[in-house]
GROMACS .gro file of N, CA and C in nm:
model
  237
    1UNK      N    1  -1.011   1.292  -0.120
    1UNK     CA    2  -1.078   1.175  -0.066
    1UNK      C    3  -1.012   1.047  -0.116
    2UNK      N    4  -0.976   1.055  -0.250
    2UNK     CA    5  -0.951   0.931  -0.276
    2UNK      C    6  -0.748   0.877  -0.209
    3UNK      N    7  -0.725   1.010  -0.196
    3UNK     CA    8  -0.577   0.930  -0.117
    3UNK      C    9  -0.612   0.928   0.017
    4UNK      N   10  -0.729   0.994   0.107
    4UNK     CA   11  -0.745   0.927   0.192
    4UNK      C   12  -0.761   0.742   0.213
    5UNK      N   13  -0.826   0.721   0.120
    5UNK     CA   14  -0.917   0.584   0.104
    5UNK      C   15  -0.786   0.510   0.045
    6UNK      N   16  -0.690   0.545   0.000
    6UNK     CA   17  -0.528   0.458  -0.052
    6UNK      C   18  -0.456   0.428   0.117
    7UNK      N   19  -0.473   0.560   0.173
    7UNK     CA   20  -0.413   0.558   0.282
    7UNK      C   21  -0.438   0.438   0.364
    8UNK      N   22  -0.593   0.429   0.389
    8UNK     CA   23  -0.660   0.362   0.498
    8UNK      C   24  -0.624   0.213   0.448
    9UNK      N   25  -0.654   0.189   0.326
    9UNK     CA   26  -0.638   0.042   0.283
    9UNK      C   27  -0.455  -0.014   0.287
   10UNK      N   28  -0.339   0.111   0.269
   10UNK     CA   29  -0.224   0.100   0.298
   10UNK      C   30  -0.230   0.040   0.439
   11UNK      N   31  -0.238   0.107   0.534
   11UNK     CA   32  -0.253   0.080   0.667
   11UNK      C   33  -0.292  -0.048   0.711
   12UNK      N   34  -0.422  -0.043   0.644
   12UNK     CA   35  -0.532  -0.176   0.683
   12UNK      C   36  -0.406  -0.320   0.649
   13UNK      N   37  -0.307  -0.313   0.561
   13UNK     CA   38  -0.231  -0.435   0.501
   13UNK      C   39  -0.132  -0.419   0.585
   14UNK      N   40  -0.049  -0.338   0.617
   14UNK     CA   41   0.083  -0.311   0.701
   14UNK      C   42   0.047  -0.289   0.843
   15UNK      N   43  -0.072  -0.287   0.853
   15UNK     CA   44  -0.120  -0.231   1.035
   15UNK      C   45   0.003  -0.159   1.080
   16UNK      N   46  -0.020   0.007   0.999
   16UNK     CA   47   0.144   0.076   1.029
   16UNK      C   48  -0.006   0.139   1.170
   17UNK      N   49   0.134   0.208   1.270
   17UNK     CA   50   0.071   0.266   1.365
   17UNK      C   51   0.010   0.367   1.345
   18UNK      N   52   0.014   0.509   1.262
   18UNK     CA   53  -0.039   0.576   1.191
   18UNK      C   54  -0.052   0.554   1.057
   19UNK      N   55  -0.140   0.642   0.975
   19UNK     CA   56  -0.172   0.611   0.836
   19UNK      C   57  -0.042   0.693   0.789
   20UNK      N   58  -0.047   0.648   0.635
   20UNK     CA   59   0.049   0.694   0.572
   20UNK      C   60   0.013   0.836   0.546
   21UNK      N   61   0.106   0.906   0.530
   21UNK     CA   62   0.069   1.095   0.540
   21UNK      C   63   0.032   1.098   0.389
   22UNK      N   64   0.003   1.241   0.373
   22UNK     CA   65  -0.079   1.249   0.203
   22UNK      C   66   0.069   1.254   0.082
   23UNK      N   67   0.178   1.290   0.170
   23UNK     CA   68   0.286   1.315   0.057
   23UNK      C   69   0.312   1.181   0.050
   24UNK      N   70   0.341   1.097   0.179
   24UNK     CA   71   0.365   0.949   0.137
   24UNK      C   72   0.283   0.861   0.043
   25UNK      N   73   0.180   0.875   0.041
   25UNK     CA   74   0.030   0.837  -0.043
   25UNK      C   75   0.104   0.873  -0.178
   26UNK      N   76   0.133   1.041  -0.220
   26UNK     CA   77   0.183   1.044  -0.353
   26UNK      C   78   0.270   0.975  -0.405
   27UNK      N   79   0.381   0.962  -0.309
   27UNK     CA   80   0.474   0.948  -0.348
   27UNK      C   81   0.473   0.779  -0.415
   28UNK      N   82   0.385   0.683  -0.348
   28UNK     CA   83   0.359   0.542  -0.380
   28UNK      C   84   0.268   0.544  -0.476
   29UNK      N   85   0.185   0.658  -0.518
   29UNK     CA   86   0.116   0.627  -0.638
   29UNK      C   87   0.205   0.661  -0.714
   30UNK      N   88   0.324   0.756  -0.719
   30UNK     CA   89   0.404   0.843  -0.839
   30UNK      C   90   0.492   0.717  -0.868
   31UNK      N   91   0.544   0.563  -0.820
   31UNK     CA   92   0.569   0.459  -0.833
   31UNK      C   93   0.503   0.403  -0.877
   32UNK      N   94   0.393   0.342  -0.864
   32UNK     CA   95   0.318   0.203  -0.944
   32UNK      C   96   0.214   0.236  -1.029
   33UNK      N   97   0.230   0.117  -1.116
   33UNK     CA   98   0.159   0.151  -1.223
   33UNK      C   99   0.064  -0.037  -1.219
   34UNK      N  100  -0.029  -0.074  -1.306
   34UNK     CA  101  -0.088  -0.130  -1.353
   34UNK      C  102   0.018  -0.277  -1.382
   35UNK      N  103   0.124  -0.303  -1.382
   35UNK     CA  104   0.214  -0.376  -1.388
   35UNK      C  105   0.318  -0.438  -1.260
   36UNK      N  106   0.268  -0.322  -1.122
   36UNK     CA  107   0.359  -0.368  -1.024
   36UNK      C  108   0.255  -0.457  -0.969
   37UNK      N  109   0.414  -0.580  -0.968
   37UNK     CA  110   0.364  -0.677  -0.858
   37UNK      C  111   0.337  -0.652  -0.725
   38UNK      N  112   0.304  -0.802  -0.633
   38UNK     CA  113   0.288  -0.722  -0.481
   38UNK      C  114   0.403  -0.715  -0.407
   39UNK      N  115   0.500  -0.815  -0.468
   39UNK     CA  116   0.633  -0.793  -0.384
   39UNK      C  117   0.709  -0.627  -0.420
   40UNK      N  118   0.685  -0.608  -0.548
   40UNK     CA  119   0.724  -0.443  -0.615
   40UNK      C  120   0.663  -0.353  -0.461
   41UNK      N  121   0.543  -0.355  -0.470
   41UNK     CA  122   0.430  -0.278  -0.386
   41UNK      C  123   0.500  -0.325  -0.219
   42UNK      N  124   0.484  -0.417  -0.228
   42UNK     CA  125   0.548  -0.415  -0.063
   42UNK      C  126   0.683  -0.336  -0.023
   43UNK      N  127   0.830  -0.349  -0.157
   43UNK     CA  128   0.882  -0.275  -0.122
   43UNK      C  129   0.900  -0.136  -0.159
   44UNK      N  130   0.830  -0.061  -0.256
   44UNK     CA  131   0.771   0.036  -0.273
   44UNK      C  132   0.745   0.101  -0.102
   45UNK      N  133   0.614   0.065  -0.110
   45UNK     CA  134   0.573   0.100   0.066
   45UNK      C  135   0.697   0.050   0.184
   46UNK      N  136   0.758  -0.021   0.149
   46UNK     CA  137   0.866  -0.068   0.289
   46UNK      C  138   1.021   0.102   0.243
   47UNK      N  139   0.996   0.114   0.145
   47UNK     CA  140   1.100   0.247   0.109
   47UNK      C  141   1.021   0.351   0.162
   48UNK      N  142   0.912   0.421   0.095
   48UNK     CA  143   0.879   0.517   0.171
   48UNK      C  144   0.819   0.560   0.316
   49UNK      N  145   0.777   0.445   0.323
   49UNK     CA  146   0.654   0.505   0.475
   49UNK      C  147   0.761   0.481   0.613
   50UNK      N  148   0.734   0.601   0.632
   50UNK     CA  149   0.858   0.655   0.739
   50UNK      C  150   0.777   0.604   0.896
   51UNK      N  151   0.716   0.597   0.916
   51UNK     CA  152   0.610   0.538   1.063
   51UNK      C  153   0.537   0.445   1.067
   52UNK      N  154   0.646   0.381   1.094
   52UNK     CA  155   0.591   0.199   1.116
   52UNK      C  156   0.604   0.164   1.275
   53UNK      N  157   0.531   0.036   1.282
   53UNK     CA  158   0.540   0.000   1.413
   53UNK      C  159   0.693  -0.097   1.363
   54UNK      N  160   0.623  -0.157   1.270
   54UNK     CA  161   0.766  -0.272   1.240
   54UNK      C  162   0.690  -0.320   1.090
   55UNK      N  163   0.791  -0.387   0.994
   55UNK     CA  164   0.744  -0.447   0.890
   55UNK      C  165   0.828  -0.548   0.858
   56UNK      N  166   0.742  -0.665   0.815
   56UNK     CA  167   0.804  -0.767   0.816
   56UNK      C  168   0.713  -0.868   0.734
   57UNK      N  169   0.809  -0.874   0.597
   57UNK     CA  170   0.728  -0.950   0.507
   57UNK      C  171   0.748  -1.098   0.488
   58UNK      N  172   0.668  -1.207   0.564
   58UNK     CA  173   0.698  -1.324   0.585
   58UNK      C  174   0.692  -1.427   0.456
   59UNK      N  175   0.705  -1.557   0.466
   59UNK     CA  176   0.694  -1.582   0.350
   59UNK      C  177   0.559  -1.696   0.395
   60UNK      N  178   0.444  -1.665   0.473
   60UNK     CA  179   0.348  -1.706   0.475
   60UNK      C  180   0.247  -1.713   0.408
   61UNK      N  181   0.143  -1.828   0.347
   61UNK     CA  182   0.018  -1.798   0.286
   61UNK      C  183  -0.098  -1.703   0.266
   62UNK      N  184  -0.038  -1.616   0.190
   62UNK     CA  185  -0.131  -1.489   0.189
   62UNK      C  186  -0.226  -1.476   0.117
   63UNK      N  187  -0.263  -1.605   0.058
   63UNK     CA  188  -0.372  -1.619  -0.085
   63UNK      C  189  -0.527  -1.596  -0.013
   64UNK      N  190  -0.583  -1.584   0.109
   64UNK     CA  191  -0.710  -1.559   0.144
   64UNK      C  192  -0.697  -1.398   0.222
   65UNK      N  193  -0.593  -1.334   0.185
   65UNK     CA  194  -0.593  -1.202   0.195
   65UNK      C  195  -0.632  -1.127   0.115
   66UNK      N  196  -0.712  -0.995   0.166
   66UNK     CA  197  -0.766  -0.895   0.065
   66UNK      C  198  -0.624  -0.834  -0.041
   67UNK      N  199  -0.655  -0.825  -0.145
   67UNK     CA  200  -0.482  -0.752  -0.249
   67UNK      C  201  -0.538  -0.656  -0.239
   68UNK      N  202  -0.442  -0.593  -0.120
   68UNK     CA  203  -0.476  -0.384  -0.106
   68UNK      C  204  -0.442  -0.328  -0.254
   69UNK      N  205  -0.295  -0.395  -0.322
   69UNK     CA  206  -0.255  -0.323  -0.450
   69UNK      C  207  -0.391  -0.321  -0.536
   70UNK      N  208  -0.488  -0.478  -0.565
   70UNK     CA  209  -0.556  -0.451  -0.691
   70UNK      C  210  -0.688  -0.312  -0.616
   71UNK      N  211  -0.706  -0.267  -0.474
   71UNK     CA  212  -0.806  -0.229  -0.459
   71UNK      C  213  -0.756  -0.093  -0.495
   72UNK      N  214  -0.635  -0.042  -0.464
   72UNK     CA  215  -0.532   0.037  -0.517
   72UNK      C  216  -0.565   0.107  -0.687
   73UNK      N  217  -0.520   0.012  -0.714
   73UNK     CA  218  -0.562   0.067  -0.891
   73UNK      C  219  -0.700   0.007  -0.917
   74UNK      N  220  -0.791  -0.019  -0.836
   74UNK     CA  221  -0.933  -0.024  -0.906
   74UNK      C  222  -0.969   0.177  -0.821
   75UNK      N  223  -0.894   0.220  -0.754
   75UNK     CA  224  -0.925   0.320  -0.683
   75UNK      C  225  -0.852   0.432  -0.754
   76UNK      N  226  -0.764   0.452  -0.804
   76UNK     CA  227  -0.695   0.506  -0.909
   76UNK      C  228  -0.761   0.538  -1.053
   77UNK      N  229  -0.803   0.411  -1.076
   77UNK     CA  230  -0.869   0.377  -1.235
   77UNK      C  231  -1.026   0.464  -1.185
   78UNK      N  232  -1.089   0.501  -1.086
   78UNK     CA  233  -1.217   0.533  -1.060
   78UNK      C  234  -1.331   0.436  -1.084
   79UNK      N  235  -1.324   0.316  -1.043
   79UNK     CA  236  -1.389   0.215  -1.065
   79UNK      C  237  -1.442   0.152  -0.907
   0.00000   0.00000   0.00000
C-alpha cells in the first residue's frame, strides 16, 4: 500500500501518463534519503521513470505547490 500511495503522489507532480510501476517506486526510494533536495528528486525520477508523456522542469514559481518529496518521506518515515 504504501508504494502504491508514493506512486500516486509521483504521478500527481509529473502528471506522467501512467503511474510509476512498483519496481520504479523502489528503485526511487533505494535513491533518496532525508537529505535529497527537490532538484536531486526531480532528477532521480527524470532517470528512472520510463513512461512519461513528456517532462519538463521549468524554472517557474513553484512555492504554492504541494512538495510530493516532503509527503514522500513523511510516507516512508510512517507518519
Amino acid at each position: 500500500m504504501k508504494n502504491s500511495k508514493i506512486a500516486e503522489l509521483i504521478q500527481k507532480k509529473y502528471e506522467f501518463l501512467n503511474k510509476p510501476t512498483e519496481s520504479e517506486v523502489k528503485k526511487i526510494l533505494s535513491k533518496i534519503n532525508n537529505s535529497t533536495s527537490e532538484e536531486e528528486f526531480d532528477q532521480i525520477v527524470s532517470d528512472i521513470i520510463s513512461d512519461t508523456t513528456c517532462y519538463c522542469n521549468e524554472s517557474a514559481d513553484m512555492s504554492d505547490t504541494i512538495n510530493i518529496l516532503d509527503q514522500i518521506k513523511k510516507v516512508l518515515d510512517g507518519k
